[in-house]
CSV table of C-alpha atoms in Angstrom, one decimal:
chain,number,residue,atom,x,y,z
A,238,MET,CA,133.3,-24.3,111.7
A,239,ASN,CA,130.8,-23.9,114.3
A,240,GLU,CA,132.9,-24.7,117.8
A,241,ASP,CA,130.2,-25.9,118.9
A,242,THR,CA,128.7,-28.0,116.5
A,243,LYS,CA,129.4,-31.7,117.5
A,244,ILE,CA,127.9,-33.8,114.9
A,245,TRP,CA,128.4,-33.5,111.0
A,246,GLY,CA,126.8,-34.9,107.6
A,247,LEU,CA,129.5,-35.3,105.6
A,248,GLY,CA,129.4,-35.0,101.4
A,249,ILE,CA,131.9,-37.9,100.6
A,250,GLY,CA,131.2,-37.0,96.8
A,251,PRO,CA,130.5,-40.1,94.7
A,252,GLY,CA,132.5,-42.6,94.2
A,253,ASP,CA,136.7,-41.2,93.4
A,254,PRO,CA,138.8,-40.5,97.1
A,255,GLU,CA,139.9,-37.1,95.5
A,256,LEU,CA,136.2,-35.7,95.2
A,257,ILE,CA,135.6,-35.7,99.0
A,258,THR,CA,135.9,-31.9,99.8
A,259,LEU,CA,138.5,-30.0,102.2
A,260,LYS,CA,136.3,-29.0,104.2
A,261,ALA,CA,134.9,-32.4,104.8
A,262,LEU,CA,138.5,-34.2,104.5
A,263,LYS,CA,139.7,-32.0,107.6
A,264,ILE,CA,136.2,-32.6,109.6
A,265,LEU,CA,136.2,-36.1,108.8
A,266,GLN,CA,140.5,-36.8,109.9
A,267,ALA,CA,139.4,-34.2,113.1
A,268,ALA,CA,136.6,-36.4,114.2
A,269,ASP,CA,136.9,-38.4,117.4
A,270,VAL,CA,134.1,-40.9,116.1
A,271,VAL,CA,133.1,-41.8,112.6
A,272,ALA,CA,129.4,-43.2,111.7
A,273,TYR,CA,128.6,-44.8,108.3
A,274,PRO,CA,126.1,-46.8,107.3
A,275,ALA,CA,126.8,-50.6,105.8
A,276,PRO,CA,124.8,-53.5,104.8
A,277,ALA,CA,124.3,-56.2,106.9
A,278,ASN,CA,125.6,-58.7,105.0
A,279,GLY,CA,128.4,-56.9,103.3
A,280,ASP,CA,131.1,-53.8,103.5
A,281,SER,CA,130.3,-50.4,103.5
A,282,LEU,CA,130.9,-48.9,100.0
A,283,VAL,CA,131.1,-44.7,101.7
A,284,ARG,CA,133.6,-46.4,104.4
A,285,ALA,CA,135.5,-47.9,101.1
A,286,ILE,CA,135.6,-44.2,99.5
A,287,ALA,CA,136.8,-42.8,103.3
A,288,ALA,CA,139.3,-45.3,103.9
A,289,PRO,CA,142.3,-43.6,101.6
A,290,HIS,CA,141.3,-40.4,103.9
A,291,MET,CA,141.4,-42.3,107.5
A,292,SER,CA,143.8,-43.0,109.9
A,293,GLY,CA,142.2,-46.6,110.8
A,294,SER,CA,142.5,-45.6,114.8
A,295,GLN,CA,139.1,-44.1,115.7
A,296,GLU,CA,136.1,-45.3,116.9
A,297,GLU,CA,133.9,-46.3,114.0
A,298,ILE,CA,129.7,-46.8,114.3
A,299,ILE,CA,128.0,-48.6,112.2
A,300,ILE,CA,124.8,-48.2,111.5
A,301,SER,CA,124.0,-51.5,110.7
A,302,THR,CA,120.6,-51.5,107.5
A,303,PRO,CA,118.8,-54.7,107.0
A,304,MET,CA,118.3,-53.3,102.9
A,305,VAL,CA,116.1,-56.0,101.0
A,306,THR,CA,116.1,-54.8,97.4
A,307,GLU,CA,113.7,-52.1,96.3
A,308,ARG,CA,112.6,-52.0,100.6
A,309,TYR,CA,113.8,-49.3,103.1
A,310,PRO,CA,115.3,-49.9,105.8
A,311,ALA,CA,113.0,-50.2,109.0
A,312,GLN,CA,113.2,-46.5,111.2
A,313,ASP,CA,114.1,-48.3,114.2
A,314,VAL,CA,117.6,-48.6,112.4
A,315,TYR,CA,117.7,-45.0,112.5
A,316,ASP,CA,116.6,-44.4,115.5
A,317,LYS,CA,119.2,-47.3,116.7
A,318,GLY,CA,121.6,-45.2,114.8
A,319,ALA,CA,121.2,-41.4,116.4
A,320,ALA,CA,120.7,-42.8,119.7
A,321,GLU,CA,124.4,-44.2,119.6
A,322,ILE,CA,125.5,-41.1,117.8
A,323,SER,CA,124.0,-39.2,120.8
A,324,ALA,CA,125.5,-41.2,123.5
A,325,ALA,CA,129.2,-40.0,122.1
A,326,VAL,CA,128.2,-36.8,121.7
A,327,GLU,CA,127.4,-36.6,125.9
A,328,ALA,CA,130.8,-38.1,126.3
A,329,GLY,CA,132.4,-34.9,124.8
A,330,LYS,CA,133.4,-36.8,121.6
A,331,SER,CA,132.5,-35.2,117.6
A,332,VAL,CA,130.8,-37.3,115.4
A,333,ALA,CA,131.3,-37.2,111.6
A,334,VAL,CA,128.6,-38.7,109.9
A,335,LEU,CA,129.3,-40.1,105.9
A,336,CYS,CA,127.2,-39.8,103.4
A,337,GLU,CA,127.3,-41.0,99.8
A,338,GLY,CA,127.8,-38.2,97.2
A,339,ASP,CA,125.7,-35.6,98.9
A,340,PRO,CA,124.0,-35.6,102.2
A,341,PHE,CA,121.0,-34.3,101.4
A,342,PHE,CA,120.0,-35.4,98.0
A,343,TYR,CA,118.3,-38.8,98.5
A,344,GLY,CA,120.7,-39.7,101.7
A,345,SER,CA,119.4,-41.4,104.3
A,346,PHE,CA,121.2,-39.3,106.7
A,347,MET,CA,118.2,-36.6,107.0
A,348,TYR,CA,116.7,-39.7,109.1
A,349,LEU,CA,119.2,-39.5,111.4
A,350,PHE,CA,118.7,-35.6,111.0
A,351,ALA,CA,115.7,-35.6,111.4
A,352,ARG,CA,116.5,-37.5,115.2
A,353,LEU,CA,119.5,-35.3,116.5
A,354,SER,CA,119.2,-31.9,115.2
A,355,GLU,CA,116.1,-30.8,117.9
A,356,SER,CA,118.7,-31.4,120.9
A,357,TYR,CA,122.5,-30.8,119.2
A,358,SER,CA,123.8,-28.2,116.3
A,359,VAL,CA,123.9,-31.2,113.2
A,360,GLN,CA,126.1,-29.8,110.2
A,361,VAL,CA,125.8,-30.6,106.9
A,362,VAL,CA,128.7,-29.7,104.7
A,363,PRO,CA,127.2,-30.3,101.0
A,364,GLY,CA,129.5,-33.3,98.4
A,365,VAL,CA,129.8,-33.5,95.2
A,366,SER,CA,126.3,-35.7,94.0
A,367,SER,CA,125.8,-38.3,91.6
A,368,LEU,CA,124.2,-36.2,89.3
A,369,SER,CA,127.4,-33.6,88.8
A,370,ALA,CA,129.3,-37.1,88.6
A,371,CYS,CA,127.4,-38.6,86.0
A,372,SER,CA,127.0,-35.4,83.5
A,373,ALA,CA,130.4,-34.9,84.2
A,374,GLU,CA,131.9,-39.0,83.3
A,375,LEU,CA,128.9,-38.8,80.3
A,376,ALA,CA,130.0,-35.2,79.0
A,377,LEU,CA,127.2,-34.3,78.3
A,378,PRO,CA,126.1,-31.2,79.8
A,379,LEU,CA,122.7,-31.6,81.9
A,380,ALA,CA,121.9,-27.5,81.4
A,381,ALA,CA,121.3,-24.1,80.8
A,382,ARG,CA,119.4,-20.8,80.2
A,383,ASN,CA,115.9,-21.4,80.8
A,384,ASP,CA,116.5,-25.7,80.7
A,385,VAL,CA,114.4,-27.3,83.4
A,386,VAL,CA,116.2,-30.1,84.4
A,387,SER,CA,113.9,-33.0,86.8
A,388,VAL,CA,115.8,-36.0,89.0
A,389,ILE,CA,113.1,-38.3,88.4
A,390,PRO,CA,112.9,-41.8,90.7
A,391,GLY,CA,112.7,-44.8,88.7
A,392,THR,CA,110.3,-46.2,91.5
A,393,ILE,CA,108.0,-43.9,90.1
A,394,ASP,CA,104.8,-45.7,87.6
A,395,ALA,CA,105.2,-45.3,83.7
A,396,ASP,CA,103.0,-43.3,83.4
A,397,GLU,CA,104.3,-40.9,85.4
A,398,MET,CA,107.5,-40.8,84.7
A,399,GLU,CA,106.0,-40.2,81.0
A,400,ARG,CA,104.1,-36.9,82.3
A,401,GLN,CA,107.9,-36.4,83.6
A,402,LEU,CA,109.9,-36.4,81.3
A,403,LEU,CA,107.7,-34.7,78.9
A,404,ALA,CA,107.4,-32.2,81.4
A,405,ALA,CA,111.3,-31.3,81.9
A,406,ASN,CA,114.3,-30.5,79.1
A,407,THR,CA,116.8,-32.6,80.9
A,408,ALA,CA,116.1,-35.5,82.6
A,409,ALA,CA,118.5,-37.4,85.7
A,410,ILE,CA,116.2,-41.3,86.5
A,411,ILE,CA,117.8,-42.2,89.5
A,412,LYS,CA,116.9,-45.9,91.6
A,413,VAL,CA,117.4,-47.8,88.3
A,414,GLY,CA,117.7,-50.7,89.7
A,415,ARG,CA,115.6,-53.5,88.7
A,416,HIS,CA,113.0,-50.4,87.0
A,417,LEU,CA,115.6,-50.7,83.9
A,418,GLY,CA,113.1,-52.1,81.5
A,419,LYS,CA,110.0,-49.9,82.5
A,420,ILE,CA,112.5,-47.1,81.9
A,421,LYS,CA,113.0,-47.8,78.4
A,422,ALA,CA,109.9,-48.5,77.3
A,423,VAL,CA,109.3,-45.3,77.8
A,424,LEU,CA,111.5,-43.1,76.8
A,425,GLU,CA,111.5,-45.8,73.6
A,426,LYS,CA,107.3,-44.2,74.2
A,427,ILE,CA,108.5,-41.3,74.2
A,428,GLY,CA,111.1,-41.3,71.5
A,429,ALA,CA,113.8,-40.3,73.6
A,430,THR,CA,115.8,-43.7,73.8
A,431,GLU,CA,118.7,-42.0,71.2
A,432,LYS,CA,119.0,-38.9,73.5
A,433,SER,CA,120.0,-41.1,76.4
A,434,HIS,CA,122.5,-41.8,78.6
A,435,TYR,CA,123.4,-44.6,81.1
A,436,ILE,CA,126.2,-44.7,83.0
A,437,GLU,CA,126.6,-46.8,86.4
A,438,ARG,CA,128.8,-46.1,89.2
A,439,ALA,CA,130.5,-43.2,87.8
A,440,THR,CA,133.7,-41.9,88.9
A,441,MET,CA,134.3,-45.3,90.2
A,442,GLU,CA,136.6,-48.2,89.0
A,443,ASN,CA,134.0,-49.9,87.5
A,444,GLN,CA,132.7,-47.0,86.3
A,445,ARG,CA,130.7,-48.3,82.7
A,446,ILE,CA,128.5,-46.1,80.0
A,447,VAL,CA,126.8,-47.9,77.5
A,448,ALA,CA,124.1,-46.2,74.8
A,449,LEU,CA,121.0,-46.7,76.3
A,450,SER,CA,120.1,-48.4,72.7
A,451,ASP,CA,123.0,-51.0,72.8
A,452,LEU,CA,122.2,-51.8,76.1
A,453,ASP,CA,120.8,-55.2,77.5
A,454,ASP,CA,121.0,-56.0,80.3
A,455,GLU,CA,117.6,-57.0,82.2
A,456,SER,CA,118.7,-55.0,85.4
A,457,ALA,CA,121.0,-52.2,86.7
A,458,PRO,CA,123.2,-51.4,90.0
A,459,TYR,CA,122.3,-49.3,92.4
A,460,PHE,CA,124.5,-46.7,91.8
A,461,SER,CA,124.4,-46.3,88.0
A,462,MET,CA,121.7,-43.2,86.6
A,463,ILE,CA,120.2,-42.4,82.8
A,464,ILE,CA,120.6,-38.7,82.0
A,465,VAL,CA,118.0,-37.9,79.0
A,466,ARG,CA,118.6,-34.8,77.1
A,467,ARG,CA,114.9,-34.3,75.3
A,468,ASN,CA,114.9,-30.8,73.8
A,469,GLY,CA,117.6,-28.8,76.0
A,470,GLU,CA,118.9,-25.6,75.0
A,471,ILE,CA,122.7,-25.9,74.5
A,472,LEU,CA,122.3,-27.5,71.3
A,473,ASP,CA,121.1,-24.7,70.0
A,474,GLN,CA,123.8,-22.2,70.7
B,698,MET,CA,144.0,-37.7,85.3
B,699,ASN,CA,144.5,-38.5,81.6
B,700,GLU,CA,147.9,-38.3,80.6
B,701,ASP,CA,147.0,-37.0,77.7
B,702,THR,CA,144.1,-34.4,78.8
B,703,LYS,CA,145.5,-31.0,78.6
B,704,ILE,CA,142.3,-28.2,79.7
B,705,TRP,CA,140.6,-29.4,82.5
B,706,GLY,CA,136.4,-28.2,84.0
B,707,LEU,CA,137.0,-27.4,87.2
B,708,GLY,CA,134.5,-27.4,89.8
B,709,ILE,CA,135.2,-25.0,92.6
B,710,GLY,CA,132.1,-25.1,94.5
B,711,PRO,CA,129.4,-22.5,96.0
B,712,GLY,CA,132.3,-20.0,96.9
B,713,ASP,CA,133.6,-21.4,100.6
B,714,PRO,CA,137.3,-22.2,99.2
B,715,GLU,CA,137.4,-24.9,101.6
B,716,LEU,CA,134.5,-26.7,99.3
B,717,ILE,CA,136.8,-27.4,96.3
B,718,THR,CA,137.4,-31.2,95.9
B,719,LEU,CA,141.0,-33.0,96.1
B,720,LYS,CA,140.7,-33.2,92.8
B,721,ALA,CA,140.6,-30.3,91.6
B,722,LEU,CA,142.8,-28.5,93.4
B,723,LYS,CA,145.8,-31.2,92.3
B,724,ILE,CA,145.1,-29.4,88.9
B,725,LEU,CA,144.3,-25.8,89.7
B,726,GLN,CA,147.6,-26.0,91.4
B,727,ALA,CA,149.4,-27.7,88.5
B,728,ALA,CA,148.1,-26.3,85.8
B,729,ASP,CA,149.8,-23.7,83.4
B,730,VAL,CA,147.6,-21.7,83.3
B,731,VAL,CA,144.6,-20.6,84.3
B,732,ALA,CA,141.7,-19.5,83.2
B,733,TYR,CA,137.7,-17.9,83.9
B,734,PRO,CA,135.0,-15.4,83.1
B,735,ALA,CA,135.5,-12.8,84.7
B,736,PRO,CA,132.6,-9.7,84.2
B,737,ALA,CA,134.5,-6.6,82.2
B,738,ASN,CA,133.6,-4.3,84.8
B,739,GLY,CA,134.0,-6.3,87.2
B,740,ASP,CA,136.3,-8.0,89.9
B,741,SER,CA,135.9,-12.1,88.8
B,742,LEU,CA,134.4,-14.5,91.4
B,743,VAL,CA,134.9,-17.5,90.5
B,744,ARG,CA,138.4,-16.4,90.7
B,745,ALA,CA,138.5,-14.8,94.1
B,746,ILE,CA,137.0,-17.9,95.2
B,747,ALA,CA,139.8,-20.1,93.8
B,748,ALA,CA,142.5,-17.7,95.1
B,749,PRO,CA,143.3,-18.8,98.2
B,750,HIS,CA,144.8,-22.3,96.7
B,751,MET,CA,146.7,-20.4,94.0
B,752,SER,CA,150.2,-19.1,94.4
B,753,GLY,CA,150.0,-16.1,92.0
B,754,SER,CA,152.3,-16.8,89.2
B,755,GLN,CA,150.2,-18.9,87.2
B,756,GLU,CA,149.5,-17.2,83.7
B,757,GLU,CA,146.3,-16.1,83.7
B,758,ILE,CA,143.9,-16.2,81.4
B,759,ILE,CA,140.8,-14.4,81.3
B,760,ILE,CA,137.1,-14.4,79.3
B,761,SER,CA,135.1,-10.9,79.6
B,762,THR,CA,131.7,-11.1,79.4
B,763,PRO,CA,130.2,-7.8,79.2
B,764,MET,CA,126.6,-9.7,80.6
B,765,VAL,CA,124.0,-7.4,81.0
B,766,THR,CA,121.2,-8.6,83.3
B,767,GLU,CA,118.9,-10.7,82.4
B,768,ARG,CA,121.2,-11.1,78.9
B,769,TYR,CA,123.8,-13.9,77.7
B,770,PRO,CA,127.2,-12.8,76.6
B,771,ALA,CA,127.7,-12.8,72.4
B,772,GLN,CA,128.7,-16.6,72.2
B,773,ASP,CA,132.2,-14.8,70.4
B,774,VAL,CA,132.7,-14.5,73.7
B,775,TYR,CA,133.6,-18.2,73.8
B,776,ASP,CA,134.9,-18.3,70.2
B,777,LYS,CA,137.7,-15.8,71.9
B,778,GLY,CA,137.8,-18.0,75.1
B,779,ALA,CA,138.3,-21.3,73.1
B,780,ALA,CA,141.4,-20.0,70.5
B,781,GLU,CA,143.2,-18.1,74.0
B,782,ILE,CA,142.8,-21.5,75.6
B,783,SER,CA,143.9,-23.3,72.2
B,784,ALA,CA,146.2,-22.0,71.7
B,785,ALA,CA,147.9,-21.9,74.7
B,786,VAL,CA,147.4,-26.0,74.4
B,787,GLU,CA,149.2,-25.5,71.2
B,788,ALA,CA,152.0,-23.9,72.5
B,789,GLY,CA,152.3,-27.3,75.0
B,790,LYS,CA,150.6,-25.8,78.2
B,791,SER,CA,148.0,-27.5,80.0
B,792,VAL,CA,145.1,-25.0,80.9
B,793,ALA,CA,142.5,-24.9,84.1
B,794,VAL,CA,139.2,-23.1,83.6
B,795,LEU,CA,137.7,-22.2,86.4
B,796,CYS,CA,134.0,-22.7,87.1
B,797,GLU,CA,131.8,-21.6,89.8
B,798,GLY,CA,130.5,-24.9,91.3
B,799,ASP,CA,129.7,-27.6,89.2
B,800,PRO,CA,130.5,-27.3,85.5
B,801,PHE,CA,127.6,-28.7,83.6
B,802,PHE,CA,125.2,-27.4,85.6
B,803,TYR,CA,123.9,-23.8,84.3
B,804,GLY,CA,128.0,-23.3,83.3
B,805,SER,CA,129.2,-21.5,80.8
B,806,PHE,CA,131.6,-23.6,80.4
B,807,MET,CA,129.5,-26.1,78.5
B,808,TYR,CA,129.7,-23.5,75.2
B,809,LEU,CA,133.8,-23.8,76.0
B,810,PHE,CA,133.6,-27.5,76.0
B,811,ALA,CA,131.5,-27.1,72.5
B,812,ARG,CA,134.3,-25.7,71.1
B,813,LEU,CA,137.0,-27.8,72.4
B,814,SER,CA,137.0,-31.0,72.9
B,815,GLU,CA,136.2,-32.6,69.3
B,816,SER,CA,139.8,-31.0,68.9
B,817,TYR,CA,141.3,-31.5,72.6
B,818,SER,CA,140.4,-34.0,75.4
B,819,VAL,CA,138.9,-32.0,78.0
B,820,GLN,CA,137.9,-33.0,80.8
B,821,VAL,CA,135.3,-31.7,83.6
B,822,VAL,CA,136.0,-32.2,87.4
B,823,PRO,CA,132.2,-31.9,89.3
B,824,GLY,CA,132.3,-29.7,91.5
B,825,VAL,CA,129.8,-28.7,94.5
B,826,SER,CA,126.4,-26.9,93.1
B,827,SER,CA,125.1,-24.1,94.5
B,828,LEU,CA,121.8,-26.7,94.7
B,829,SER,CA,123.8,-29.1,97.5
B,830,ALA,CA,125.1,-25.6,99.4
B,831,CYS,CA,121.3,-24.1,99.6
B,832,SER,CA,120.1,-27.1,100.8
B,833,ALA,CA,122.9,-27.5,103.5
B,834,GLU,CA,122.8,-24.2,104.5
B,835,LEU,CA,118.7,-23.9,104.6
B,836,ALA,CA,119.5,-27.8,106.5
B,837,LEU,CA,116.4,-28.8,104.6
B,838,PRO,CA,116.6,-32.2,102.5
B,839,LEU,CA,116.0,-31.9,99.3
B,840,ALA,CA,114.3,-35.4,98.3
B,841,ALA,CA,113.7,-38.9,99.7
B,842,ARG,CA,112.7,-41.8,97.9
B,843,ASN,CA,110.2,-41.2,95.4
B,844,ASP,CA,110.4,-37.3,95.4
B,845,VAL,CA,110.8,-35.6,91.7
B,846,VAL,CA,113.2,-33.0,92.5
B,847,SER,CA,112.5,-30.3,89.4
B,848,VAL,CA,115.7,-27.1,88.9
B,849,ILE,CA,113.5,-24.5,87.8
B,850,PRO,CA,115.3,-21.1,86.3
B,851,GLY,CA,112.9,-18.1,87.9
B,852,THR,CA,113.3,-16.8,83.7
B,853,ILE,CA,110.6,-18.9,82.7
B,854,ASP,CA,107.0,-17.6,82.3
B,855,ALA,CA,104.3,-18.1,85.6
B,856,ASP,CA,101.6,-20.3,83.8
B,857,GLU,CA,104.8,-22.7,83.1
B,858,MET,CA,106.4,-21.7,86.2
B,859,GLU,CA,103.1,-22.7,87.9
B,860,ARG,CA,103.1,-26.5,85.7
B,861,GLN,CA,106.5,-27.5,87.1
B,862,LEU,CA,106.0,-26.4,90.3
B,863,LEU,CA,103.0,-28.5,90.6
B,864,ALA,CA,104.0,-31.6,89.0
B,865,ALA,CA,108.1,-31.5,91.4
B,866,ASN,CA,107.9,-32.5,95.2
B,867,THR,CA,110.9,-30.7,95.7
B,868,ALA,CA,111.4,-27.0,93.5
B,869,ALA,CA,115.0,-25.3,93.1
B,870,ILE,CA,113.6,-22.0,91.5
B,871,ILE,CA,117.4,-20.7,89.7
B,872,LYS,CA,118.3,-17.7,89.0
B,873,VAL,CA,115.9,-14.7,91.0
B,874,GLY,CA,116.8,-11.9,90.2
B,875,ARG,CA,114.5,-9.5,88.5
B,876,HIS,CA,112.0,-11.9,88.8
B,877,LEU,CA,111.8,-11.9,92.4
B,878,GLY,CA,107.7,-10.5,92.0
B,879,LYS,CA,106.9,-13.1,89.3
B,880,ILE,CA,108.8,-15.9,91.7
B,881,LYS,CA,106.9,-14.9,95.2
B,882,ALA,CA,102.9,-14.7,93.0
B,883,VAL,CA,103.5,-18.0,92.0
B,884,LEU,CA,104.1,-19.3,95.3
B,885,GLU,CA,101.2,-18.1,96.7
B,886,LYS,CA,98.7,-18.7,94.3
B,887,ILE,CA,99.6,-22.6,95.2
B,888,GLY,CA,100.0,-21.6,98.5
B,889,ALA,CA,103.1,-22.8,99.1
B,890,THR,CA,104.9,-19.6,100.0
B,891,GLU,CA,105.0,-21.2,103.9
B,892,LYS,CA,107.0,-24.0,101.8
B,893,SER,CA,109.8,-21.8,100.6
B,894,HIS,CA,112.8,-21.0,101.9
B,895,TYR,CA,114.9,-18.2,100.5
B,896,ILE,CA,119.0,-18.7,100.4
B,897,GLU,CA,121.8,-16.0,98.5
B,898,ARG,CA,125.2,-16.5,98.3
B,899,ALA,CA,125.1,-19.6,100.2
B,900,THR,CA,128.6,-20.3,102.0
B,901,MET,CA,129.6,-16.9,101.1
B,902,GLU,CA,130.8,-14.7,104.1
B,903,ASN,CA,127.3,-12.5,103.1
B,904,GLN,CA,125.6,-15.5,103.1
B,905,ARG,CA,122.1,-14.7,104.3
B,906,ILE,CA,118.7,-16.7,104.7
B,907,VAL,CA,115.1,-15.3,105.1
B,908,ALA,CA,111.7,-17.1,105.5
B,909,LEU,CA,109.8,-15.8,101.6
B,910,SER,CA,107.4,-14.5,103.5
B,911,ASP,CA,109.5,-12.6,105.4
B,912,LEU,CA,111.6,-11.5,102.7
B,913,ASP,CA,110.2,-7.6,101.2
B,914,ASP,CA,112.9,-7.3,98.3
B,915,GLU,CA,112.0,-6.6,95.3
B,916,SER,CA,114.9,-8.2,93.4
B,917,ALA,CA,117.4,-11.0,94.5
B,918,PRO,CA,121.3,-11.0,93.4
B,919,TYR,CA,122.5,-13.7,90.9
B,920,PHE,CA,123.2,-15.8,93.7
B,921,SER,CA,120.3,-16.3,95.6
B,922,MET,CA,117.7,-19.8,94.9
B,923,ILE,CA,114.7,-20.3,96.2
B,924,ILE,CA,113.9,-24.4,97.4
B,925,VAL,CA,110.1,-25.3,97.7
B,926,ARG,CA,109.5,-28.7,99.3
B,927,ARG,CA,105.9,-28.4,98.6
B,928,ASN,CA,104.6,-31.8,99.4
B,929,GLY,CA,107.3,-34.4,99.4
B,930,GLU,CA,108.0,-37.4,101.3
B,931,ILE,CA,110.7,-36.6,104.1
B,932,LEU,CA,108.4,-35.6,106.8
B,933,ASP,CA,106.6,-38.3,106.6
B,934,GLN,CA,108.7,-40.8,108.1
């Protein structure tokens, strides 16, 4: 641990509280202040994942994110959060920012990092990503040997999604949400439905796995993923 | 933990022993037998990463892999390893198989999994991948919003590599090794050298980071990666 570091982005893992690393756990428990995002009208999921490891006596900074489906919080949310974290550091405190999964894998921590890392030493502690969690829970190896793996947001348009899917051996489609119908249509078009596996809330208590061909839902929760093993090398071995 | 499970693939993390998860640590310490790959003529790296957490009194199964550069061990290595693990389970023992990084992210564990999972309950405990470790140590967010991230083995040919690089917002080139020259040439051709970051042995004591434009090495160690952020959305925010 860098003695000069006062700000950490902590990967807390995908959902199971036991999937936190020893390093993140130590920093979490030693920090003066714990910061985390929370929706304006609800509980913070990442705070809930970390809760079994917290004494409850630490100061907390809540980065309130008025997230609307498919829109991103305005960047002033991160201006405000960064200002609060800066104020804590200037008062001599250390701050651990909780991040679901891995901080730099589609995480909003990068916006705080961009604001804080010019003035302070900010360290990122990598965590178990949703990608690794989904692969493990599906019992589906992601890649071997010369396979190319692509992570594709479900938000991109159908033509681009098709192009990306055809270029990769394994694809992980994230941010499924209300794009489920579009995604299913693209997978059907390229003949990959039978090779696609749907999982939501991996490693959480309400985890759910459904073969894509059996999935009748019209939309999916935020924490869902479709893994497509189109033509990889694993099964040839 | 599934009471019936007697075999685990444990993600031990990328190198720093503190980057093991609580879940993997508990299973590692409770297992009757610890199994791991080791080169025929050297020490096992994953055994060394896990060593601080082991009592030394557990039975060990060494899966000896006569790995030649750029070739893969013959599959009979895994036949033999799976047979030894099966024998231990049949004798009433539990077996933890140590895996560097994440077991299903280009790990050889999948070959044992394919052999053992038909007869036994085999659980995978996801780990912090080299991808997350390299991103954290480079202080380089991998992806935001609609970015596509591709993981590209350095072993594929130059034309295909160029095509993959041009299709992704962020690319992580793994298995750099003796392909470093080819990779550098492709990145130079597409004008991405200045956007490329080289790291070897991330989170290990001998970690090394070099801007790709300053890297004069003719080859790279196995544990190296080049991350290319070509045209992502992060810096636009």
